Amino acid sequence: MADSSDISPVSSARRIALKAGLKLGALAGGAGLVGAGQVSAAATPDPLITEVQDWNRYLGDGVDANPYGKPSVHESDAVRRTVSWLTADNKSSINFTPLHKLDGIITPNGLCFERHHGGVADIAPGDHRLMINGLVETPLVFTMEDLERFPRESHVYFLECAANSGMEWRGAQLNGCQFTHGMVHNVMYTGVKLKHLLAEAGVSPRGKWLLPEGADPSHMTRSIPIDKAMDDCMVVFRMNGEALRPEQGYPLRLVVPGWEGNMWVKWLRRLEIGDQPWHHREETSKYTDLLADGTARRFTWTMDVKSIITNPSPQSPIRHGRGRTVLTGLAWSGHGTVKRVDVSIDGGRNWSTARLDGPTLAKSLHRFYYEFDWDGSELFLQSRAIDEQRQVQPTKDALRAERGVNSIYHNNGIQTWHIRPDGSAENVEVS
Amino acid sequence: MLMSSTAGHAAGNVDAGRKLFGQCAACHAVGKTAGHQFGPMLNGVMERPAASADGYSYSDALKQAAQNGLVWDEPSLDAFLESPMTYVVGTKMAFAGMRDEAQRQDMIAFLQQIDSSGSGATATVEPPAANSLVSESSAPEAQRPLARDTTVPEHGVLHLGRLALPEEVAAWDIDIRPDGLGLPTGSGSVETGGQIYDAQCAVCHGVFGEGAGRWPVLAGGFDTLSDERPEKTIGSYWPYVSTVYDYVRRAMPFGNARSLSDDDVYALTAYLLYLNDQVSEDFTLSTDNFASITLPNVDNFIADDRMEEVHYASREEPCMQDCIPGEATVTQRARVLDVTPDNGDDDNAGGGID
């Protein structure tokens, strides 16, 4: 497992140490996990303090060295990662958000996970059109310029792929919250409420369903009930202030708050109104939840209440030894806000309520913290979210008892990380 | 070797070729980090002998052609791209071909300026002139009509956008519903469908729809839905035949979407029904008999009733103390079936994301 964020400072320390004629062993930054931070009393003064460092003396880059700024070179492992065997081809594939590298609630644009069905379409905004047709008074075509003349709003919403954690139905499989839970991101979108666009075309009273369609080679389509479309759906062109990233649907995407990510059609080019659902491929062959008896649920749109401890976790072990420890994670619900998150360190025997920090917005990620003194014994970490409708995040076994293990989608079961006495962490299931 | 954007020696245009490469990208990669995919990596392919990329397993047909002296240059590549399967009979490049000569020239010009290191594959992007999402708005003020001389449309509430023309709606509104709404007039036989399928689909989906490698399985899997490893196919799982027509028409073949005629899609739908034992080999699917086809699994879909599951329906305050007796014991570890990418193990041991 590559984790270079703690390697670079050590190697620069090593360089300084050699210059100063010191032995590396005297410095922090040993090989094992525990002990790396045990600096109760330094034997020798820290050269990082006593010596003048390069960055203290020599000038760095000037302004405009990077017209579009990038993360520090020391953060090179805070990147999206894929699991190649999950799909046949990288044009119709996925990668995962590095949740263990992030804090707060907003996902940086370059780290939002990707899921495409025909690669990333490259569309010049001047060439993009949005059409509204079907059961409307006036079928319309909008340019991007037209869309920017509608009243704009900004809202923070999570987007979770319905297949997030889908690999874990049969049991613990992938080692790291990036892989088990990384098909979620949380972004502030700016755009236009769909109801304004639909009002412009005039929806017929017979119009009960909406079909959004993408301009990419998959021409993605999903059926959405008109009530949802009129309620909080948006057509957006900005994420976290800047234009949508190409891989998130530039120049235009649909936002369907709280509902499965597949419905948030990217490269959105058309909205059709109809009186019945279309039963297209992504709502029949895919995104239907097969149950143990061979029947399948369809139109399972809402993403249920869920949470995950992001640190510590397999890709982010405890390196500081026993004592004060910060546990943190994310919680969300497609039904609204998260009211409470409980944390257990003994595999679900006893629970303590965690501290929710930062804005608690409906259908957005919430950040929680739980600070405790670790005595160095093994831990079984779990988190359990409860949303504003008092739905409680279920255990994986409770879900399996109801649904079997072939659902693929909508696995919001409680995750367990096993922390070993050396601070390393592993994806496990416990009884 | 880096050539300017339009300079290849071939008569074609590099940038146009780069765009056309989208048709090849389902199977081939180019660029600095490119490797073999379904087809061989194409960096520096021009002027190299056919079937000579290391580590790629070519068809016997292409290897034989190489032994007979086939080298990729302008004339040979032009002929190959026009109709791969007739130029090299037995090649596994199941690509129908580029009929348009100008397009082939563009493609060759593009491939020609990519050297073996992959430089030349990506365009150097020119920044847009104006600081706006909409590039059209960069016209200088003087050339624009005065605002007071522009007209405001009458439709709607805010009077934005313009009327969609019937031709425009017809071009984009290609969706089909289970009740047949949207179905174009036409027909296609199992026999014709089989020919198109073998030429354009079998390379990924297998001759019998069994799926080559990890590409999707399209046929079979009957009575497996409650098995340990269910196989969800058109025949075993899909509720409606309209979905087959709609999806093939909008998204297949992968890498060359919207290239099939309406009758081709009828024929392919008929053939996929045949591969799934739903119709006989002399069947012809048409607008008139479309509604008579019912797929076996249609009645096995139910509404979303997650909220009636015990864990949600109870709405109980969750337990906080001494909830489970005894100490936690590990029942499953990721390590046992560790397929995390970091561990270099590439086997699919468990579920997928579909």
mmCIF file of N, CA and C in Angstrom, chain A residues 158-251:
data_model
loop_
_atom_site.group_PDB
_atom_site.id
_atom_site.type_symbol
_atom_site.label_atom_id
_atom_site.label_comp_id
_atom_site.label_asym_id
_atom_site.label_seq_id
_atom_site.Cartn_x
_atom_site.Cartn_y
_atom_site.Cartn_z
ATOM 1 N N PHE A 158 -25.137 15.159 -1.998
ATOM 2 C CA PHE A 158 -24.293 13.994 -2.274
ATOM 3 C C PHE A 158 -24.807 13.293 -3.512
ATOM 4 N N LEU A 159 -23.892 12.667 -4.230
ATOM 5 C CA LEU A 159 -24.257 11.769 -5.329
ATOM 6 C C LEU A 159 -23.646 10.424 -4.977
ATOM 7 N N GLU A 160 -24.480 9.411 -4.813
ATOM 8 C CA GLU A 160 -23.968 8.073 -4.527
ATOM 9 C C GLU A 160 -24.439 7.116 -5.612
ATOM 10 N N CYS A 161 -23.501 6.344 -6.132
ATOM 11 C CA CYS A 161 -23.864 5.288 -7.083
ATOM 12 C C CYS A 161 -24.631 4.224 -6.324
ATOM 13 N N ALA A 162 -25.720 3.731 -6.922
ATOM 14 C CA ALA A 162 -26.520 2.705 -6.248
ATOM 15 C C ALA A 162 -25.691 1.462 -5.966
ATOM 16 N N ALA A 163 -24.621 1.253 -6.733
ATOM 17 C CA ALA A 163 -23.779 0.073 -6.541
ATOM 18 C C ALA A 163 -22.639 0.312 -5.554
ATOM 19 N N ASN A 164 -22.614 1.489 -4.899
ATOM 20 C CA ASN A 164 -21.585 1.727 -3.888
ATOM 21 C C ASN A 164 -21.697 0.642 -2.821
ATOM 22 N N SER A 165 -20.574 0.047 -2.415
ATOM 23 C CA SER A 165 -20.528 -1.070 -1.457
ATOM 24 C C SER A 165 -21.137 -2.343 -2.025
ATOM 25 N N GLY A 166 -21.439 -2.344 -3.315
ATOM 26 C CA GLY A 166 -22.075 -3.510 -3.932
ATOM 27 C C GLY A 166 -21.206 -4.756 -3.923
ATOM 28 N N MET A 167 -19.876 -4.564 -3.825
ATOM 29 C CA MET A 167 -18.993 -5.731 -3.813
ATOM 30 C C MET A 167 -19.040 -6.449 -2.481
ATOM 31 N N GLU A 168 -19.644 -5.812 -1.475
ATOM 32 C CA GLU A 168 -19.578 -6.364 -0.119
ATOM 33 C C GLU A 168 -20.801 -7.194 0.261
ATOM 34 N N TRP A 169 -21.723 -7.420 -0.672
ATOM 35 C CA TRP A 169 -22.937 -8.163 -0.312
ATOM 36 C C TRP A 169 -22.636 -9.556 0.220
ATOM 37 N N ARG A 170 -21.668 -10.243 -0.412
ATOM 38 C CA ARG A 170 -21.379 -11.622 0.005
ATOM 39 C C ARG A 170 -20.415 -11.696 1.167
ATOM 40 N N GLY A 171 -19.855 -10.574 1.560
ATOM 41 C CA GLY A 171 -18.911 -10.585 2.667
ATOM 42 C C GLY A 171 -17.809 -9.588 2.409
ATOM 43 N N ALA A 172 -16.956 -9.392 3.461
ATOM 44 C CA ALA A 172 -15.869 -8.426 3.366
ATOM 45 C C ALA A 172 -15.018 -8.726 2.151
ATOM 46 N N GLN A 173 -14.767 -7.715 1.316
ATOM 47 C CA GLN A 173 -14.003 -8.007 0.117
ATOM 48 C C GLN A 173 -12.857 -7.031 -0.124
ATOM 49 N N LEU A 174 -13.152 -5.738 -0.198
ATOM 50 C CA LEU A 174 -12.108 -4.793 -0.589
ATOM 51 C C LEU A 174 -11.559 -4.072 0.638
ATOM 52 N N ASN A 175 -10.224 -3.893 0.650
ATOM 53 C CA ASN A 175 -9.590 -3.365 1.846
ATOM 54 C C ASN A 175 -9.350 -1.864 1.764
ATOM 55 N N GLY A 176 -10.355 -1.101 2.134
ATOM 56 C CA GLY A 176 -10.190 0.351 2.132
ATOM 57 C C GLY A 176 -11.514 1.024 1.850
ATOM 58 N N CYS A 177 -11.788 2.114 2.584
ATOM 59 C CA CYS A 177 -13.086 2.762 2.389
ATOM 60 C C CYS A 177 -13.176 3.400 1.011
ATOM 61 N N GLN A 178 -12.035 3.698 0.388
ATOM 62 C CA GLN A 178 -12.074 4.209 -0.990
ATOM 63 C C GLN A 178 -12.772 3.193 -1.891
ATOM 64 N N PHE A 179 -12.471 1.909 -1.670
ATOM 65 C CA PHE A 179 -13.017 0.870 -2.548
ATOM 66 C C PHE A 179 -14.392 0.379 -2.083
ATOM 67 N N THR A 180 -14.602 0.347 -0.764
ATOM 68 C CA THR A 180 -15.903 -0.146 -0.288
ATOM 69 C C THR A 180 -16.979 0.939 -0.368
ATOM 70 N N HIS A 181 -16.584 2.213 -0.177
ATOM 71 C CA HIS A 181 -17.576 3.286 -0.080
ATOM 72 C C HIS A 181 -17.283 4.497 -0.951
ATOM 73 N N GLY A 182 -16.299 4.390 -1.858
ATOM 74 C CA GLY A 182 -15.837 5.577 -2.588
ATOM 75 C C GLY A 182 -16.664 5.984 -3.797
ATOM 76 N N MET A 183 -17.807 5.348 -4.015
ATOM 77 C CA MET A 183 -18.646 5.825 -5.119
ATOM 78 C C MET A 183 -19.678 6.818 -4.597
ATOM 79 N N VAL A 184 -19.170 7.788 -3.850
ATOM 80 C CA VAL A 184 -20.017 8.874 -3.358
ATOM 81 C C VAL A 184 -19.184 10.145 -3.405
ATOM 82 N N HIS A 185 -19.808 11.262 -3.718
ATOM 83 C CA HIS A 185 -19.139 12.559 -3.596
ATOM 84 C C HIS A 185 -20.171 13.612 -3.234
ATOM 85 N N ASN A 186 -19.678 14.766 -2.820
ATOM 86 C CA ASN A 186 -20.571 15.801 -2.297
ATOM 87 C C ASN A 186 -20.108 17.148 -2.820
ATOM 88 N N VAL A 187 -20.980 17.817 -3.534
ATOM 89 C CA VAL A 187 -20.568 18.976 -4.320
ATOM 90 C C VAL A 187 -21.617 20.076 -4.185
ATOM 91 N N MET A 188 -21.175 21.334 -4.222
ATOM 92 C CA MET A 188 -22.148 22.417 -4.341
ATOM 93 C C MET A 188 -22.384 22.692 -5.826
ATOM 94 N N TYR A 189 -23.607 22.468 -6.242
ATOM 95 C CA TYR A 189 -23.972 22.651 -7.649
ATOM 96 C C TYR A 189 -24.629 24.002 -7.856
ATOM 97 N N THR A 190 -24.356 24.630 -8.981
ATOM 98 C CA THR A 190 -25.066 25.838 -9.371
ATOM 99 C C THR A 190 -25.764 25.583 -10.694
ATOM 100 N N GLY A 191 -27.028 25.939 -10.734
ATOM 101 C CA GLY A 191 -27.783 25.731 -11.962
ATOM 102 C C GLY A 191 -29.202 26.211 -11.790
ATOM 103 N N VAL A 192 -30.096 25.596 -12.548
ATOM 104 C CA VAL A 192 -31.478 26.049 -12.619
ATOM 105 C C VAL A 192 -32.390 24.922 -12.152
ATOM 106 N N LYS A 193 -33.375 25.255 -11.342
ATOM 107 C CA LYS A 193 -34.363 24.246 -10.955
ATOM 108 C C LYS A 193 -35.078 23.766 -12.214
ATOM 109 N N LEU A 194 -35.247 22.455 -12.302
ATOM 110 C CA LEU A 194 -35.882 21.868 -13.468
ATOM 111 C C LEU A 194 -37.289 22.414 -13.689
ATOM 112 N N LYS A 195 -37.972 22.736 -12.599
ATOM 113 C CA LYS A 195 -39.359 23.194 -12.740
ATOM 114 C C LYS A 195 -39.448 24.482 -13.564
ATOM 115 N N HIS A 196 -38.410 25.319 -13.507
ATOM 116 C CA HIS A 196 -38.434 26.548 -14.316
ATOM 117 C C HIS A 196 -38.341 26.218 -15.806
ATOM 118 N N LEU A 197 -37.470 25.252 -16.120
ATOM 119 C CA LEU A 197 -37.322 24.878 -17.531
ATOM 120 C C LEU A 197 -38.603 24.241 -18.046
ATOM 121 N N LEU A 198 -39.186 23.364 -17.222
ATOM 122 C CA LEU A 198 -40.393 22.667 -17.666
ATOM 123 C C LEU A 198 -41.555 23.644 -17.808
ATOM 124 N N ALA A 199 -41.608 24.640 -16.932
ATOM 125 C CA ALA A 199 -42.684 25.634 -17.025
ATOM 126 C C ALA A 199 -42.586 26.394 -18.345
ATOM 127 N N GLU A 200 -41.371 26.600 -18.796
ATOM 128 C CA GLU A 200 -41.172 27.321 -20.043
ATOM 129 C C GLU A 200 -41.789 26.569 -21.227
ATOM 130 N N ALA A 201 -41.720 25.218 -21.165
ATOM 131 C CA ALA A 201 -42.302 24.405 -22.237
ATOM 132 C C ALA A 201 -43.776 24.108 -21.977
ATOM 133 N N GLY A 202 -44.199 24.181 -20.712
ATOM 134 C CA GLY A 202 -45.600 23.934 -20.376
ATOM 135 C C GLY A 202 -45.941 22.455 -20.359
ATOM 136 N N VAL A 203 -45.804 21.802 -19.206
ATOM 137 C CA VAL A 203 -46.058 20.359 -19.104
ATOM 138 C C VAL A 203 -47.553 20.083 -19.148
ATOM 139 N N SER A 204 -47.966 19.145 -20.003
ATOM 140 C CA SER A 204 -49.377 18.767 -20.095
ATOM 141 C C SER A 204 -49.813 18.084 -18.800
ATOM 142 N N PRO A 205 -51.110 18.218 -18.439
ATOM 143 C CA PRO A 205 -51.592 17.539 -17.226
ATOM 144 C C PRO A 205 -51.414 16.022 -17.318
ATOM 145 N N ARG A 206 -51.312 15.478 -18.515
ATOM 146 C CA ARG A 206 -51.085 14.037 -18.660
ATOM 147 C C ARG A 206 -49.623 13.656 -18.410
ATOM 148 N N GLY A 207 -48.768 14.630 -18.336
ATOM 149 C CA GLY A 207 -47.331 14.359 -18.176
ATOM 150 C C GLY A 207 -47.002 13.905 -16.761
ATOM 151 N N LYS A 208 -46.659 12.630 -16.599
ATOM 152 C CA LYS A 208 -46.400 12.065 -15.272
ATOM 153 C C LYS A 208 -44.951 11.634 -15.094
ATOM 154 N N TRP A 209 -44.217 11.504 -16.194
ATOM 155 C CA TRP A 209 -42.848 11.000 -16.129
ATOM 156 C C TRP A 209 -41.926 11.867 -16.979
ATOM 157 N N LEU A 210 -40.668 11.871 -16.561
ATOM 158 C CA LEU A 210 -39.638 12.618 -17.279
ATOM 159 C C LEU A 210 -38.550 11.643 -17.715
ATOM 160 N N LEU A 211 -38.081 11.792 -18.949
ATOM 161 C CA LEU A 211 -36.962 10.987 -19.432
ATOM 162 C C LEU A 211 -35.794 11.903 -19.774
ATOM 163 N N PRO A 212 -34.775 11.989 -18.905
ATOM 164 C CA PRO A 212 -33.571 12.733 -19.286
ATOM 165 C C PRO A 212 -32.686 11.851 -20.159
ATOM 166 N N GLU A 213 -31.961 12.463 -21.091
ATOM 167 C CA GLU A 213 -31.096 11.705 -22.005
ATOM 168 C C GLU A 213 -29.761 12.415 -22.163
ATOM 169 N N GLY A 214 -28.673 11.652 -22.200
ATOM 170 C CA GLY A 214 -27.328 12.208 -22.339
ATOM 171 C C GLY A 214 -26.889 12.268 -23.791
ATOM 172 N N ALA A 215 -25.873 13.085 -24.061
ATOM 173 C CA ALA A 215 -25.364 13.251 -25.418
ATOM 174 C C ALA A 215 -24.143 12.371 -25.677
ATOM 175 N N ASP A 216 -23.709 11.591 -24.697
ATOM 176 C CA ASP A 216 -22.536 10.732 -24.864
ATOM 177 C C ASP A 216 -22.933 9.475 -25.648
ATOM 178 N N PRO A 217 -21.973 8.637 -26.027
ATOM 179 C CA PRO A 217 -22.321 7.466 -26.851
ATOM 180 C C PRO A 217 -23.240 6.445 -26.182
ATOM 181 N N SER A 218 -23.449 6.532 -24.865
ATOM 182 C CA SER A 218 -24.413 5.606 -24.250
ATOM 183 C C SER A 218 -25.822 6.194 -24.316
ATOM 184 N N HIS A 219 -25.936 7.467 -24.618
ATOM 185 C CA HIS A 219 -27.239 8.136 -24.659
ATOM 186 C C HIS A 219 -28.074 7.751 -23.450
ATOM 187 N N MET A 220 -27.438 7.853 -22.274
ATOM 188 C CA MET A 220 -28.048 7.416 -21.018
ATOM 189 C C MET A 220 -29.468 7.956 -20.826
ATOM 190 N N THR A 221 -30.371 7.072 -20.412
ATOM 191 C CA THR A 221 -31.749 7.499 -20.112
ATOM 192 C C THR A 221 -32.240 6.843 -18.821
ATOM 193 N N ARG A 222 -33.086 7.534 -18.098
ATOM 194 C CA ARG A 222 -33.786 6.997 -16.922
ATOM 195 C C ARG A 222 -35.172 7.636 -16.852
ATOM 196 N N SER A 223 -36.143 6.914 -16.273
ATOM 197 C CA SER A 223 -37.483 7.466 -16.071
ATOM 198 C C SER A 223 -37.589 8.057 -14.660
ATOM 199 N N ILE A 224 -38.024 9.295 -14.575
ATOM 200 C CA ILE A 224 -38.133 9.977 -13.272
ATOM 201 C C ILE A 224 -39.569 10.487 -13.115
ATOM 202 N N PRO A 225 -40.229 10.189 -11.986
ATOM 203 C CA PRO A 225 -41.598 10.690 -11.814
ATOM 204 C C PRO A 225 -41.631 12.222 -11.801
ATOM 205 N N ILE A 226 -42.667 12.782 -12.355
ATOM 206 C CA ILE A 226 -42.726 14.236 -12.549
ATOM 207 C C ILE A 226 -42.713 14.984 -11.205
ATOM 208 N N ASP A 227 -43.267 14.365 -10.160
ATOM 209 C CA ASP A 227 -43.274 15.052 -8.861
ATOM 210 C C ASP A 227 -41.856 15.317 -8.376
ATOM 211 N N LYS A 228 -40.979 14.340 -8.560
ATOM 212 C CA LYS A 228 -39.583 14.532 -8.168
ATOM 213 C C LYS A 228 -38.947 15.616 -9.050
ATOM 214 N N ALA A 229 -39.233 15.545 -10.343
ATOM 215 C CA ALA A 229 -38.663 16.523 -11.273
ATOM 216 C C ALA A 229 -39.049 17.942 -10.864
ATOM 217 N N MET A 230 -40.305 18.117 -10.452
ATOM 218 C CA MET A 230 -40.811 19.444 -10.099
ATOM 219 C C MET A 230 -40.374 19.862 -8.698
ATOM 220 N N ASP A 231 -39.962 18.905 -7.886
ATOM 221 C CA ASP A 231 -39.620 19.202 -6.502
ATOM 222 C C ASP A 231 -38.210 19.795 -6.401
ATOM 223 N N ASP A 232 -37.178 18.965 -6.399
ATOM 224 C CA ASP A 232 -35.851 19.536 -6.155
ATOM 225 C C ASP A 232 -34.814 19.244 -7.246
ATOM 226 N N CYS A 233 -35.227 18.650 -8.367
ATOM 227 C CA CYS A 233 -34.237 18.363 -9.419
ATOM 228 C C CYS A 233 -33.715 19.664 -10.038
ATOM 229 N N MET A 234 -32.468 19.618 -10.472
ATOM 230 C CA MET A 234 -31.828 20.797 -11.074
ATOM 231 C C MET A 234 -31.079 20.398 -12.341
ATOM 232 N N VAL A 235 -30.924 21.366 -13.213
ATOM 233 C CA VAL A 235 -30.041 21.222 -14.365
ATOM 234 C C VAL A 235 -28.863 22.150 -14.073
ATOM 235 N N VAL A 236 -27.659 21.589 -13.970
ATOM 236 C CA VAL A 236 -26.552 22.394 -13.446
ATOM 237 C C VAL A 236 -25.390 22.489 -14.419
ATOM 238 N N PHE A 237 -24.672 23.602 -14.324
ATOM 239 C CA PHE A 237 -23.477 23.781 -15.151
ATOM 240 C C PHE A 237 -22.229 24.073 -14.331
ATOM 241 N N ARG A 238 -22.386 24.198 -13.001
ATOM 242 C CA ARG A 238 -21.202 24.450 -12.186
ATOM 243 C C ARG A 238 -21.139 23.512 -10.994
ATOM 244 N N MET A 239 -19.930 23.164 -10.591
ATOM 245 C CA MET A 239 -19.725 22.361 -9.388
ATOM 246 C C MET A 239 -18.651 23.030 -8.546
ATOM 247 N N ASN A 240 -18.944 23.201 -7.270
ATOM 248 C CA ASN A 240 -18.006 23.886 -6.379
ATOM 249 C C ASN A 240 -17.489 25.169 -7.004
ATOM 250 N N GLY A 241 -18.364 25.888 -7.666
ATOM 251 C CA GLY A 241 -18.044 27.213 -8.187
ATOM 252 C C GLY A 241 -17.566 27.253 -9.613
ATOM 253 N N GLU A 242 -16.839 26.223 -10.061
ATOM 254 C CA GLU A 242 -16.306 26.256 -11.433
ATOM 255 C C GLU A 242 -17.175 25.410 -12.348
ATOM 256 N N ALA A 243 -16.904 25.511 -13.652
ATOM 257 C CA ALA A 243 -17.660 24.724 -14.625
ATOM 258 C C ALA A 243 -17.563 23.244 -14.290
ATOM 259 N N LEU A 244 -18.591 22.481 -14.594
ATOM 260 C CA LEU A 244 -18.558 21.031 -14.401
ATOM 261 C C LEU A 244 -17.284 20.470 -15.011
ATOM 262 N N ARG A 245 -16.721 19.463 -14.401
ATOM 263 C CA ARG A 245 -15.605 18.754 -15.019
ATOM 264 C C ARG A 245 -16.151 17.872 -16.152
ATOM 265 N N PRO A 246 -15.320 17.663 -17.212
ATOM 266 C CA PRO A 246 -15.790 16.831 -18.326
ATOM 267 C C PRO A 246 -16.345 15.493 -17.840
ATOM 268 N N GLU A 247 -15.629 14.873 -16.888
ATOM 269 C CA GLU A 247 -16.050 13.544 -16.441
ATOM 270 C C GLU A 247 -17.299 13.599 -15.566
ATOM 271 N N GLN A 248 -17.744 14.813 -15.214
ATOM 272 C CA GLN A 248 -18.998 14.944 -14.476
ATOM 273 C C GLN A 248 -20.093 15.538 -15.361
ATOM 274 N N GLY A 249 -19.890 15.527 -16.669
ATOM 275 C CA GLY A 249 -20.975 15.855 -17.578
ATOM 276 C C GLY A 249 -20.911 17.199 -18.267
ATOM 277 N N TYR A 250 -19.749 17.867 -18.245
ATOM 278 C CA TYR A 250 -19.593 19.169 -18.891
ATOM 279 C C TYR A 250 -20.194 19.164 -20.288
ATOM 280 N N PRO A 251 -20.982 20.125 -20.677
ATOM 281 C CA PRO A 251 -21.264 21.355 -19.924
ATOM 282 C C PRO A 251 -22.540 21.311 -19.069
#
